[in-house]
């Protein structure tokens, strides 16, 4: 994951920084980390899908003496933890670039990644509950990743999009995660972007939990 | 992605078939899987369209240091897609090995050489079938109409696809752990595409990337394809690089590693 992040940041983002301007590199840098978080978060759904269809582990896991609700919650919490761990070095690199590595604001950077990952883990678990084949899972994952990556403000301002697309961009969780990182860079408050991001993330996490409960029903 | 249904001719018939026929038979099987997985075609096409008409369109407005970035990116994105799709054959072969299907395939009365060339050819043709509609969109957008130029560009793309399938198969048969295989192939795919001139010019890459990028097979294909489409000249260096890439990973690498498959264990 870290190698992936490094290629994204030090190859692609650095080259676009040279093409557009050095400030552009700093602008898109958190995007590399959030994309890594997104990929790591989607692994949770893929694992649940593999447990059922490839490894045949789902029935065993459901015999464990844990209530379904706690089990669903633990899957989501585990997915978020895994995503935060996978992006840990990347978050440190971004924090270094933004000059907050040795400041208490470093915690805010991890909170942004965790809240963003929460929504994606929920979405990936919801998709895994309904995808009967890996192709369907991969296609839906790809569509969500395209939406999060290209219809957000990772690479460009919302004003560059046609007016009809702007509401889609403005409601994209990635846009708010990027805004929260921008606030870190400009030493502004991250409270507003994070509180906006919490809404869809909790909604997606709840959706994931409900779908997982449906998926594990007897 | 791999198929569990295999069309096999009776073994007595196979033994009498020519090499080219056996190769085509293997290739046909891989091509057939393309039409059984329409979801993959949909997602890849969607990704290409968004990448071209959203990302490239918007970002080219920001790129002021390199005029004509959109046409540059458009051609490169097709090259990049060819490379990306050609890597899929490795995942197919690894999945077949995990499911035990590869053991069955190896018992077929088809010599190893024909088997490997057939798989690589099938993977390459499959990548080309995926990519031709995208290439057509770019050709129409950028007004590439010279048939010879288009043919030369398609040849470049095919050589890249053929070489990458060989590379992907080599990795699939030489890495035995599923997790390690996923990581190695994904990183390899990312590295050869990003550290290349497919999506951005060499002059703007950081020095540590610019030192490696000229040796990427995707760079050979991207430069050669652009030269062919612009009608400027034949990129001999790019073409030679692509041929060498195909020869190394298809002829030597894949054949050598294929021997390691016999009796191997996938975990």
CSV table of C-alpha atoms in Angstrom, one decimal:
chain,number,residue,atom,x,y,z
A,1,UNK,CA,0.0,0.0,0.0
A,2,UNK,CA,2.8,2.4,0.9
A,3,UNK,CA,4.6,1.6,-2.3
A,4,UNK,CA,1.4,2.3,-4.2
A,5,UNK,CA,1.1,5.6,-2.3
A,6,UNK,CA,4.7,6.5,-3.1
A,7,UNK,CA,4.2,5.9,-6.8
A,8,UNK,CA,1.0,8.0,-6.8
A,9,UNK,CA,2.7,10.8,-4.9
A,10,UNK,CA,6.3,10.9,-6.0
A,11,UNK,CA,5.8,9.9,-9.6
A,12,UNK,CA,2.3,11.0,-10.7
A,13,UNK,CA,1.6,13.9,-8.4
A,14,UNK,CA,5.2,15.2,-8.6
A,15,UNK,CA,5.1,15.1,-12.4
A,16,UNK,CA,1.7,17.0,-12.5
A,17,UNK,CA,3.3,19.4,-10.0
A,18,UNK,CA,6.0,20.1,-12.6
A,19,UNK,CA,3.5,20.4,-15.3
A,20,UNK,CA,1.2,22.8,-13.5
A,21,UNK,CA,3.1,24.4,-10.6
A,22,UNK,CA,4.8,23.4,-7.4
A,23,UNK,CA,1.7,24.4,-5.3
A,24,UNK,CA,-0.3,21.9,-7.3
A,25,UNK,CA,1.8,19.0,-5.9
A,26,UNK,CA,1.0,20.0,-2.3
A,27,UNK,CA,-2.7,20.5,-3.2
A,28,UNK,CA,-3.1,17.0,-4.6
A,29,UNK,CA,-0.7,15.2,-2.2
A,30,UNK,CA,-3.5,14.2,0.3
A,31,UNK,CA,-5.4,12.7,-2.6
A,32,UNK,CA,-2.7,10.0,-3.0
A,33,UNK,CA,-3.2,9.1,0.7
A,34,UNK,CA,-7.0,9.1,0.5
A,35,UNK,CA,-6.9,7.0,-2.6
A,36,UNK,CA,-4.7,4.5,-0.7
A,37,UNK,CA,-7.2,4.6,2.2
A,38,UNK,CA,-10.1,4.0,-0.3
A,39,UNK,CA,-8.3,0.9,-1.7
A,40,UNK,CA,-7.5,-0.4,1.8
A,41,UNK,CA,-11.1,0.1,2.9
A,42,UNK,CA,-12.4,-1.7,-0.1
A,43,UNK,CA,-10.3,-4.7,0.9
A,44,UNK,CA,-12.7,-5.3,3.8
A,45,UNK,CA,-15.6,-5.9,1.5
A,46,UNK,CA,-13.5,-8.1,-0.8
A,47,UNK,CA,-12.4,-10.2,2.2
A,48,UNK,CA,-16.1,-10.7,3.2
A,49,UNK,CA,-16.9,-11.7,-0.3
A,50,UNK,CA,-14.0,-14.1,-0.4
A,51,UNK,CA,-15.0,-15.6,3.0
A,52,UNK,CA,-18.3,-16.5,1.6
A,53,UNK,CA,-17.7,-17.6,-2.0
A,54,UNK,CA,-14.0,-18.7,-2.1
A,55,UNK,CA,-12.8,-19.7,1.3
A,56,UNK,CA,-16.2,-21.0,2.6
A,57,UNK,CA,-15.5,-19.4,6.0
A,58,UNK,CA,-18.7,-17.5,6.5
A,59,UNK,CA,-20.6,-20.3,8.1
A,60,UNK,CA,-17.8,-21.0,10.5
A,61,UNK,CA,-17.5,-17.3,11.5
A,62,UNK,CA,-21.2,-17.2,12.2
A,63,UNK,CA,-21.0,-20.1,14.6
A,64,UNK,CA,-18.7,-18.0,16.9
A,65,UNK,CA,-20.3,-16.9,20.2
A,66,UNK,CA,-20.7,-13.3,19.2
A,67,UNK,CA,-24.0,-11.5,18.4
A,68,UNK,CA,-24.6,-10.5,14.8
A,69,UNK,CA,-24.7,-6.8,15.6
A,70,UNK,CA,-21.4,-6.9,17.4
A,71,UNK,CA,-20.0,-9.0,14.6
A,72,UNK,CA,-21.1,-6.4,12.0
A,73,UNK,CA,-19.8,-3.6,14.1
A,74,UNK,CA,-16.5,-5.3,14.6
A,75,UNK,CA,-16.1,-5.9,10.8
A,76,UNK,CA,-16.6,-2.2,10.2
A,77,UNK,CA,-14.3,-1.2,13.0
A,78,UNK,CA,-11.6,-3.7,11.9
A,79,UNK,CA,-11.9,-2.3,8.3
A,80,UNK,CA,-11.4,1.3,9.5
A,81,UNK,CA,-8.4,0.2,11.7
A,82,UNK,CA,-6.8,-1.6,8.8
A,83,UNK,CA,-7.3,1.3,6.5
A,84,UNK,CA,-5.7,3.7,9.1
A,85,UNK,CA,-2.8,1.4,9.6
A,86,UNK,CA,-2.3,0.9,5.8
A,87,UNK,CA,-2.2,4.7,5.3
A,88,UNK,CA,-0.2,5.4,8.5
A,89,UNK,CA,3.1,6.1,6.8
A,90,UNK,CA,1.3,8.0,4.0
A,91,UNK,CA,-0.5,10.2,6.6
A,92,UNK,CA,2.9,10.9,8.2
A,93,UNK,CA,4.4,11.9,4.8
A,94,UNK,CA,1.5,14.3,4.1
A,95,UNK,CA,1.7,15.7,7.6
A,96,UNK,CA,5.4,16.3,7.1
A,97,UNK,CA,4.7,18.1,3.8
A,98,UNK,CA,2.1,20.2,5.5
A,99,UNK,CA,4.4,21.0,8.4
A,100,UNK,CA,2.2,19.4,11.1
A,101,UNK,CA,4.2,16.3,11.7
A,102,UNK,CA,5.3,17.4,15.2
A,103,UNK,CA,2.2,19.3,16.1
A,104,UNK,CA,-1.0,18.1,17.8
A,105,UNK,CA,-2.8,18.7,14.5
A,106,UNK,CA,-1.3,15.4,13.4
A,107,UNK,CA,-4.2,13.7,15.2
A,108,UNK,CA,-6.7,15.6,13.0
A,109,UNK,CA,-5.0,14.1,9.9
A,110,UNK,CA,-5.6,10.6,11.3
A,111,UNK,CA,-9.2,11.5,12.2
A,112,UNK,CA,-9.9,12.7,8.6
A,113,UNK,CA,-8.5,9.4,7.2
A,114,UNK,CA,-10.5,7.3,9.8
A,115,UNK,CA,-13.8,9.1,9.2
A,116,UNK,CA,-13.3,8.9,5.4
A,117,UNK,CA,-12.4,5.2,5.6
A,118,UNK,CA,-15.5,4.5,7.8
A,119,UNK,CA,-17.8,5.4,4.9
A,120,UNK,CA,-15.8,3.5,2.3
A,121,UNK,CA,-15.7,0.3,4.5
A,122,UNK,CA,-19.5,0.6,5.0
A,123,UNK,CA,-20.0,0.9,1.2
A,124,UNK,CA,-17.6,-2.0,0.4
A,125,UNK,CA,-19.4,-4.3,2.9
A,126,UNK,CA,-22.8,-3.3,1.4
A,127,UNK,CA,-21.5,-4.1,-2.1
A,128,UNK,CA,-20.0,-7.5,-1.0
A,129,UNK,CA,-23.4,-8.5,0.5
A,130,UNK,CA,-25.1,-8.2,-2.8
A,131,UNK,CA,-22.4,-9.1,-5.3
A,132,UNK,CA,-22.8,-12.7,-6.4
A,133,UNK,CA,-19.7,-12.7,-8.5
A,134,UNK,CA,-16.3,-11.1,-8.1
A,135,UNK,CA,-16.8,-9.3,-11.5
A,136,UNK,CA,-19.9,-7.6,-10.1
A,137,UNK,CA,-18.1,-6.6,-6.9
A,138,UNK,CA,-15.1,-5.3,-9.0
A,139,UNK,CA,-17.3,-3.3,-11.3
A,140,UNK,CA,-19.3,-1.6,-8.5
A,141,UNK,CA,-16.0,-1.0,-6.7
A,142,UNK,CA,-14.5,0.5,-9.8
A,143,UNK,CA,-17.6,2.8,-10.4
A,144,UNK,CA,-17.4,4.0,-6.8
A,145,UNK,CA,-13.7,4.6,-7.0
A,146,UNK,CA,-14.1,6.6,-10.2
A,147,UNK,CA,-16.7,8.7,-8.6
A,148,UNK,CA,-14.6,9.3,-5.5
A,149,UNK,CA,-11.4,10.0,-7.5
A,150,UNK,CA,-12.5,12.0,-10.6
A,151,UNK,CA,-15.7,13.6,-9.6
A,152,UNK,CA,-14.2,15.2,-6.5
A,153,UNK,CA,-11.8,18.0,-5.8
A,154,UNK,CA,-8.6,15.9,-5.6
A,155,UNK,CA,-7.3,17.2,-8.9
A,156,UNK,CA,-9.2,20.4,-9.6
A,157,UNK,CA,-11.5,22.9,-8.1
A,158,UNK,CA,-15.3,22.4,-8.1
A,159,UNK,CA,-15.6,25.6,-10.2
A,160,UNK,CA,-14.0,23.9,-13.1
A,161,UNK,CA,-16.8,21.3,-13.4
A,162,UNK,CA,-19.9,22.1,-15.5
A,163,UNK,CA,-22.7,23.6,-13.3
A,164,UNK,CA,-24.8,20.5,-13.6
A,165,UNK,CA,-22.0,18.3,-12.2
A,166,UNK,CA,-21.1,20.6,-9.3
A,167,UNK,CA,-23.7,19.3,-6.8
A,168,UNK,CA,-22.4,15.8,-7.4
A,169,UNK,CA,-18.8,17.0,-6.7
A,170,UNK,CA,-19.9,19.0,-3.7
A,171,UNK,CA,-21.6,16.0,-2.1
A,172,UNK,CA,-18.6,13.7,-2.7
A,173,UNK,CA,-17.1,12.5,0.6
A,174,UNK,CA,-13.6,12.7,-1.0
A,175,UNK,CA,-14.2,16.5,-1.6
A,176,UNK,CA,-14.8,17.0,2.1
A,177,UNK,CA,-11.8,14.9,3.1
A,178,UNK,CA,-9.7,17.0,0.7
A,179,UNK,CA,-11.1,20.2,2.2
A,180,UNK,CA,-10.3,19.0,5.7
A,181,UNK,CA,-6.7,18.4,4.6
A,182,UNK,CA,-6.6,21.8,2.9
A,183,UNK,CA,-7.6,23.3,6.2
A,184,UNK,CA,-4.7,21.5,7.8
A,185,UNK,CA,-2.3,23.0,5.2
A,186,UNK,CA,-3.6,26.5,5.7
A,187,UNK,CA,-3.7,26.2,9.5
A,188,UNK,CA,-7.5,26.7,9.4
A,189,UNK,CA,-10.1,24.8,11.4
A,190,UNK,CA,-11.0,21.3,10.2
A,191,UNK,CA,-14.2,21.2,12.3
A,192,UNK,CA,-16.6,22.1,9.5
A,193,UNK,CA,-15.3,19.8,6.7
A,194,UNK,CA,-14.9,16.9,9.2
A,195,UNK,CA,-18.4,17.4,10.5
A,196,UNK,CA,-19.8,17.4,7.0
A,197,UNK,CA,-17.8,14.3,6.2
A,198,UNK,CA,-19.1,12.5,9.3
A,199,UNK,CA,-22.7,12.6,7.9
A,200,UNK,CA,-22.2,10.4,4.7
A,201,UNK,CA,-19.6,8.3,6.5
A,202,UNK,CA,-22.0,7.3,9.3
A,203,UNK,CA,-24.8,6.8,6.7
A,204,UNK,CA,-22.6,4.5,4.6
A,205,UNK,CA,-21.3,2.6,7.7
A,206,UNK,CA,-24.9,2.1,8.8
A,207,UNK,CA,-25.8,0.8,5.4
A,208,UNK,CA,-22.8,-1.6,5.5
A,209,UNK,CA,-23.9,-2.8,8.9
A,210,UNK,CA,-27.5,-3.4,7.8
A,211,UNK,CA,-26.4,-5.1,4.6
A,212,UNK,CA,-24.0,-7.3,6.6
A,213,UNK,CA,-26.8,-8.3,9.0
A,214,UNK,CA,-28.9,-9.2,6.0
A,215,UNK,CA,-26.1,-11.1,4.5
A,216,UNK,CA,-25.5,-13.1,7.7
A,217,UNK,CA,-29.2,-13.9,8.3
A,218,UNK,CA,-30.1,-17.5,8.7
B,1,UNK,CA,-12.3,-14.3,-14.5
B,2,UNK,CA,-11.1,-17.6,-15.8
B,3,UNK,CA,-13.5,-20.0,-17.3
B,4,UNK,CA,-14.3,-23.3,-15.8
B,5,UNK,CA,-15.7,-24.6,-19.1
B,6,UNK,CA,-13.1,-25.6,-21.6
B,7,UNK,CA,-13.6,-26.4,-25.2
B,8,UNK,CA,-11.2,-29.1,-26.0
B,9,UNK,CA,-10.9,-31.1,-29.2
B,10,UNK,CA,-10.4,-34.8,-28.8
B,11,UNK,CA,-6.8,-35.6,-27.9
B,12,UNK,CA,-6.2,-37.8,-31.0
B,13,UNK,CA,-7.2,-34.8,-33.1
B,14,UNK,CA,-5.0,-32.5,-31.2
B,15,UNK,CA,-1.8,-34.5,-31.6
B,16,UNK,CA,-2.2,-34.3,-35.4
B,17,UNK,CA,-2.8,-30.5,-35.4
B,18,UNK,CA,-0.2,-28.0,-36.5
B,19,UNK,CA,1.6,-25.7,-34.0
B,20,UNK,CA,-0.3,-22.6,-35.2
B,21,UNK,CA,-3.6,-24.4,-34.8
B,22,UNK,CA,-2.8,-25.4,-31.2
B,23,UNK,CA,-1.7,-21.9,-30.4
B,24,UNK,CA,-5.0,-20.5,-31.9
B,25,UNK,CA,-7.0,-23.0,-29.9
B,26,UNK,CA,-5.5,-21.9,-26.7
B,27,UNK,CA,-5.8,-18.2,-27.6
B,28,UNK,CA,-9.5,-18.7,-28.6
B,29,UNK,CA,-10.2,-20.0,-25.1
B,30,UNK,CA,-8.9,-16.8,-23.5
B,31,UNK,CA,-10.7,-14.6,-25.9
B,32,UNK,CA,-13.9,-16.4,-25.2
B,33,UNK,CA,-13.6,-15.4,-21.5
B,34,UNK,CA,-13.9,-11.8,-22.6
B,35,UNK,CA,-17.4,-12.2,-23.7
B,36,UNK,CA,-18.4,-14.1,-20.5
B,37,UNK,CA,-17.4,-11.1,-18.3
B,38,UNK,CA,-19.3,-8.1,-19.7
B,39,UNK,CA,-19.0,-6.3,-16.3
B,40,UNK,CA,-15.3,-6.0,-16.7
B,41,UNK,CA,-15.8,-4.4,-20.2
B,42,UNK,CA,-18.3,-2.0,-18.8
B,43,UNK,CA,-16.2,-0.9,-15.8
B,44,UNK,CA,-13.0,-0.5,-17.9
B,45,UNK,CA,-14.8,1.4,-20.6
B,46,UNK,CA,-16.4,3.7,-18.0
B,47,UNK,CA,-13.0,4.3,-16.4
B,48,UNK,CA,-11.5,5.2,-19.8
B,49,UNK,CA,-14.4,7.6,-20.6
B,50,UNK,CA,-14.2,9.4,-17.3
B,51,UNK,CA,-10.4,9.5,-17.4
B,52,UNK,CA,-10.5,11.1,-20.9
B,53,UNK,CA,-13.6,13.3,-20.8
B,54,UNK,CA,-13.4,14.4,-17.2
B,55,UNK,CA,-9.9,14.1,-15.9
B,56,UNK,CA,-7.9,14.8,-19.1
B,57,UNK,CA,-10.3,17.5,-20.2
B,58,UNK,CA,-10.2,19.4,-16.9
B,59,UNK,CA,-6.5,18.9,-16.2
B,60,UNK,CA,-5.4,20.0,-19.6
B,61,UNK,CA,-6.9,23.4,-18.8
B,62,UNK,CA,-4.5,23.7,-15.9
B,63,UNK,CA,-1.4,22.5,-17.8
B,64,UNK,CA,0.0,25.6,-19.3
B,65,UNK,CA,3.6,24.5,-19.6
B,66,UNK,CA,2.8,21.9,-22.2
B,67,UNK,CA,0.4,23.0,-24.9
B,68,UNK,CA,-1.5,20.1,-26.5
B,69,UNK,CA,-1.6,18.1,-23.3
B,70,UNK,CA,-5.1,16.7,-24.1
B,71,UNK,CA,-4.1,14.9,-27.4
B,72,UNK,CA,-0.9,13.7,-25.7
B,73,UNK,CA,-2.8,12.3,-22.8
B,74,UNK,CA,-5.5,10.8,-25.0
B,75,UNK,CA,-3.1,8.6,-27.0
B,76,UNK,CA,-1.2,7.7,-23.9
B,77,UNK,CA,-4.3,6.7,-22.0
B,78,UNK,CA,-5.1,4.1,-24.7
B,79,UNK,CA,-1.5,2.7,-24.4
B,80,UNK,CA,-1.9,2.7,-20.7
B,81,UNK,CA,-5.2,0.8,-20.9
B,82,UNK,CA,-3.7,-1.8,-23.2
B,83,UNK,CA,-0.9,-2.5,-20.7
B,84,UNK,CA,-3.4,-2.6,-17.8
B,85,UNK,CA,-5.7,-5.0,-19.5
B,86,UNK,CA,-2.9,-7.2,-20.7
B,87,UNK,CA,-1.9,-7.8,-17.1
B,88,UNK,CA,-5.3,-9.6,-16.4
B,89,UNK,CA,-4.1,-12.8,-18.0
B,90,UNK,CA,-1.7,-13.3,-15.0
B,91,UNK,CA,-4.7,-13.1,-12.6
B,92,UNK,CA,-6.6,-15.6,-14.7
B,93,UNK,CA,-3.7,-18.1,-14.7
B,94,UNK,CA,-3.1,-17.6,-10.9
B,95,UNK,CA,-6.8,-18.2,-10.3
B,96,UNK,CA,-6.8,-21.3,-12.5
B,97,UNK,CA,-3.8,-22.6,-10.5
B,98,UNK,CA,-5.6,-21.9,-7.2
B,99,UNK,CA,-8.7,-23.7,-8.4
B,100,UNK,CA,-6.8,-26.6,-9.7
B,101,UNK,CA,-7.9,-26.0,-13.3
B,102,UNK,CA,-4.3,-25.4,-14.4
B,103,UNK,CA,-3.3,-28.9,-13.5
B,104,UNK,CA,-6.0,-30.1,-15.8
B,105,UNK,CA,-5.0,-27.8,-18.6
B,106,UNK,CA,-1.4,-29.1,-18.3
B,107,UNK,CA,-2.6,-32.6,-18.9
B,108,UNK,CA,-3.9,-31.6,-22.3
B,109,UNK,CA,-1.9,-32.9,-25.2
B,110,UNK,CA,-0.6,-29.5,-26.1
B,111,UNK,CA,3.2,-28.8,-25.9
B,112,UNK,CA,4.2,-26.3,-23.3
B,113,UNK,CA,5.5,-23.8,-25.9
B,114,UNK,CA,2.2,-23.7,-27.8
B,115,UNK,CA,0.4,-23.5,-24.5
B,116,UNK,CA,2.3,-20.4,-23.3
B,117,UNK,CA,2.3,-18.7,-26.7
B,118,UNK,CA,-1.4,-19.4,-27.0
B,119,UNK,CA,-2.2,-18.0,-23.6
B,120,UNK,CA,-0.1,-14.9,-24.3
B,121,UNK,CA,-1.6,-14.4,-27.7
B,122,UNK,CA,-5.2,-14.9,-26.3
B,123,UNK,CA,-4.5,-12.3,-23.6
B,124,UNK,CA,-3.0,-9.9,-26.1
B,125,UNK,CA,-5.9,-10.2,-28.6
B,126,UNK,CA,-8.4,-9.9,-25.7
B,127,UNK,CA,-6.6,-6.6,-24.7
B,128,UNK,CA,-6.8,-5.4,-28.2
B,129,UNK,CA,-10.5,-6.2,-28.5
B,130,UNK,CA,-11.1,-4.3,-25.3
B,131,UNK,CA,-9.1,-1.3,-26.5
B,132,UNK,CA,-10.0,-0.9,-30.1
B,133,UNK,CA,-13.3,1.0,-29.4
B,134,UNK,CA,-11.3,3.4,-27.1
B,135,UNK,CA,-8.6,3.8,-29.7
B,136,UNK,CA,-11.4,4.6,-32.2
B,137,UNK,CA,-12.8,7.3,-29.9
B,138,UNK,CA,-9.3,8.9,-29.7
B,139,UNK,CA,-8.8,8.6,-33.4
B,140,UNK,CA,-12.0,10.3,-34.2
B,141,UNK,CA,-11.4,13.0,-31.5
B,142,UNK,CA,-7.9,13.8,-32.8
B,143,UNK,CA,-8.7,13.2,-36.4
B,144,UNK,CA,-6.2,10.4,-37.1
B,145,UNK,CA,-7.3,9.2,-40.4
B,146,UNK,CA,-4.2,7.9,-42.3
B,147,UNK,CA,-4.8,4.1,-42.5
B,148,UNK,CA,-1.1,3.3,-42.5
B,149,UNK,CA,-0.5,5.4,-39.4
B,150,UNK,CA,-3.4,3.7,-37.7
B,151,UNK,CA,-2.2,0.3,-38.7
B,152,UNK,CA,1.3,1.1,-37.3
B,153,UNK,CA,-0.2,2.3,-34.1
B,154,UNK,CA,-2.3,-0.8,-33.7
B,155,UNK,CA,0.9,-2.9,-34.3
B,156,UNK,CA,2.6,-1.0,-31.5
B,157,UNK,CA,-0.3,-1.6,-29.2
B,158,UNK,CA,-0.4,-5.3,-30.0
B,159,UNK,CA,3.3,-5.7,-29.4
B,160,UNK,CA,2.9,-4.1,-26.0
B,161,UNK,CA,0.0,-6.3,-25.2
B,162,UNK,CA,1.9,-9.4,-26.3
B,163,UNK,CA,4.9,-8.5,-24.2
B,164,UNK,CA,2.9,-7.5,-21.1
B,165,UNK,CA,0.9,-10.8,-21.2
B,166,UNK,CA,4.2,-12.7,-21.3
B,167,UNK,CA,5.4,-10.6,-18.3
B,168,UNK,CA,2.2,-11.2,-16.4
B,169,UNK,CA,2.3,-14.9,-17.1
B,170,UNK,CA,5.9,-15.0,-15.9
B,171,UNK,CA,4.9,-13.4,-12.6
B,172,UNK,CA,1.9,-15.6,-12.2
B,173,UNK,CA,3.9,-18.8,-12.5
B,174,UNK,CA,6.9,-17.7,-10.5
B,175,UNK,CA,5.1,-16.2,-7.4
B,176,UNK,CA,3.3,-18.9,-5.4
B,177,UNK,CA,1.7,-16.9,-2.6
B,178,UNK,CA,-1.7,-15.2,-3.4
B,179,UNK,CA,-1.0,-12.1,-1.4
B,180,UNK,CA,2.5,-11.7,-2.7
B,181,UNK,CA,1.3,-12.2,-6.3
B,182,UNK,CA,-1.5,-9.6,-5.9
B,183,UNK,CA,1.0,-7.1,-4.6
B,184,UNK,CA,3.8,-7.8,-7.1
B,185,UNK,CA,1.5,-7.6,-10.1
B,186,UNK,CA,-0.3,-4.5,-9.0
B,187,UNK,CA,2.9,-2.7,-8.3
B,188,UNK,CA,4.4,-3.9,-11.6
B,189,UNK,CA,1.4,-2.6,-13.4
B,190,UNK,CA,1.5,0.7,-11.7
B,191,UNK,CA,5.3,1.1,-12.1
B,192,UNK,CA,5.5,0.4,-15.8
B,193,UNK,CA,2.5,2.6,-16.6
B,194,UNK,CA,3.2,5.6,-14.3
B,195,UNK,CA,7.0,5.6,-14.8
B,196,UNK,CA,6.5,6.0,-18.6
B,197,UNK,CA,5.8,8.6,-21.1
B,198,UNK,CA,2.2,7.4,-21.6
B,199,UNK,CA,0.5,10.0,-19.5
B,200,UNK,CA,3.0,12.8,-19.2
B,201,UNK,CA,6.2,13.9,-21.1
B,202,UNK,CA,9.6,12.9,-19.9
B,203,UNK,CA,10.8,16.5,-19.5
B,204,UNK,CA,8.4,17.1,-16.7
B,205,UNK,CA,9.1,14.0,-14.7
B,206,UNK,CA,11.2,14.2,-11.5
B,207,UNK,CA,14.8,13.2,-12.3
B,208,UNK,CA,14.6,9.8,-10.4
B,209,UNK,CA,11.6,8.8,-12.6
B,210,UNK,CA,13.0,10.3,-15.8
B,211,UNK,CA,16.1,8.1,-15.4
B,212,UNK,CA,14.0,4.9,-15.5
B,213,UNK,CA,11.1,5.9,-17.7
B,214,UNK,CA,12.9,5.5,-21.1
B,215,UNK,CA,13.3,1.8,-20.4
B,216,UNK,CA,9.6,1.1,-19.7
B,217,UNK,CA,7.9,-1.0,-22.4
B,218,UNK,CA,5.0,1.4,-22.0
B,219,UNK,CA,7.3,4.3,-23.0
B,220,UNK,CA,8.4,2.3,-26.1
B,221,UNK,CA,4.8,1.8,-27.1
B,222,UNK,CA,3.6,5.3,-26.3
B,223,UNK,CA,6.4,7.0,-28.1
B,224,UNK,CA,6.1,4.7,-31.1
B,225,UNK,CA,2.3,5.0,-31.2
B,226,UNK,CA,2.5,8.8,-31.1
B,227,UNK,CA,5.2,8.9,-33.8
B,228,UNK,CA,3.1,6.6,-36.0
B,229,UNK,CA,-0.1,8.6,-35.5
B,230,UNK,CA,1.5,12.0,-36.0
B,231,UNK,CA,3.0,10.6,-39.2
B,232,UNK,CA,6.3,12.1,-38.4
B,233,UNK,CA,8.6,9.1,-38.7
B,234,UNK,CA,8.9,5.5,-37.7
B,235,UNK,CA,10.2,5.2,-34.1
B,236,UNK,CA,12.8,2.5,-34.7
B,237,UNK,CA,14.1,2.6,-31.2
B,238,UNK,CA,10.6,2.2,-29.7
B,239,UNK,CA,9.8,-0.6,-32.0
B,240,UNK,CA,13.1,-2.4,-31.3
B,241,UNK,CA,12.5,-2.0,-27.6
B,242,UNK,CA,9.0,-3.5,-27.9
B,243,UNK,CA,10.3,-6.5,-29.9
B,244,UNK,CA,13.0,-7.1,-27.3
B,245,UNK,CA,10.5,-6.9,-24.5
B,246,UNK,CA,8.3,-9.4,-26.2
B,247,UNK,CA,11.2,-11.7,-26.9
B,248,UNK,CA,12.5,-11.6,-23.4
B,249,UNK,CA,9.3,-12.1,-21.5
B,250,UNK,CA,7.5,-14.3,-23.9
B,251,UNK,CA,10.3,-16.4,-25.4
B,252,UNK,CA,12.7,-16.7,-22.5
B,253,UNK,CA,11.1,-15.8,-19.2
B,254,UNK,CA,7.7,-17.4,-19.6
B,255,UNK,CA,9.0,-20.7,-21.1
B,256,UNK,CA,11.7,-21.0,-18.4
B,257,UNK,CA,9.3,-20.3,-15.5
B,258,UNK,CA,6.7,-22.5,-16.9
B,259,UNK,CA,8.8,-25.5,-16.1
B,260,UNK,CA,8.5,-24.5,-12.4
B,261,UNK,CA,4.8,-25.1,-12.5
B,262,UNK,CA,5.0,-28.8,-12.7
B,263,UNK,CA,4.0,-30.3,-9.3
B,264,UNK,CA,4.0,-26.8,-7.7
B,265,UNK,CA,1.8,-25.8,-4.8
B,266,UNK,CA,-0.2,-22.6,-4.7
B,267,UNK,CA,-1.1,-21.3,-1.3
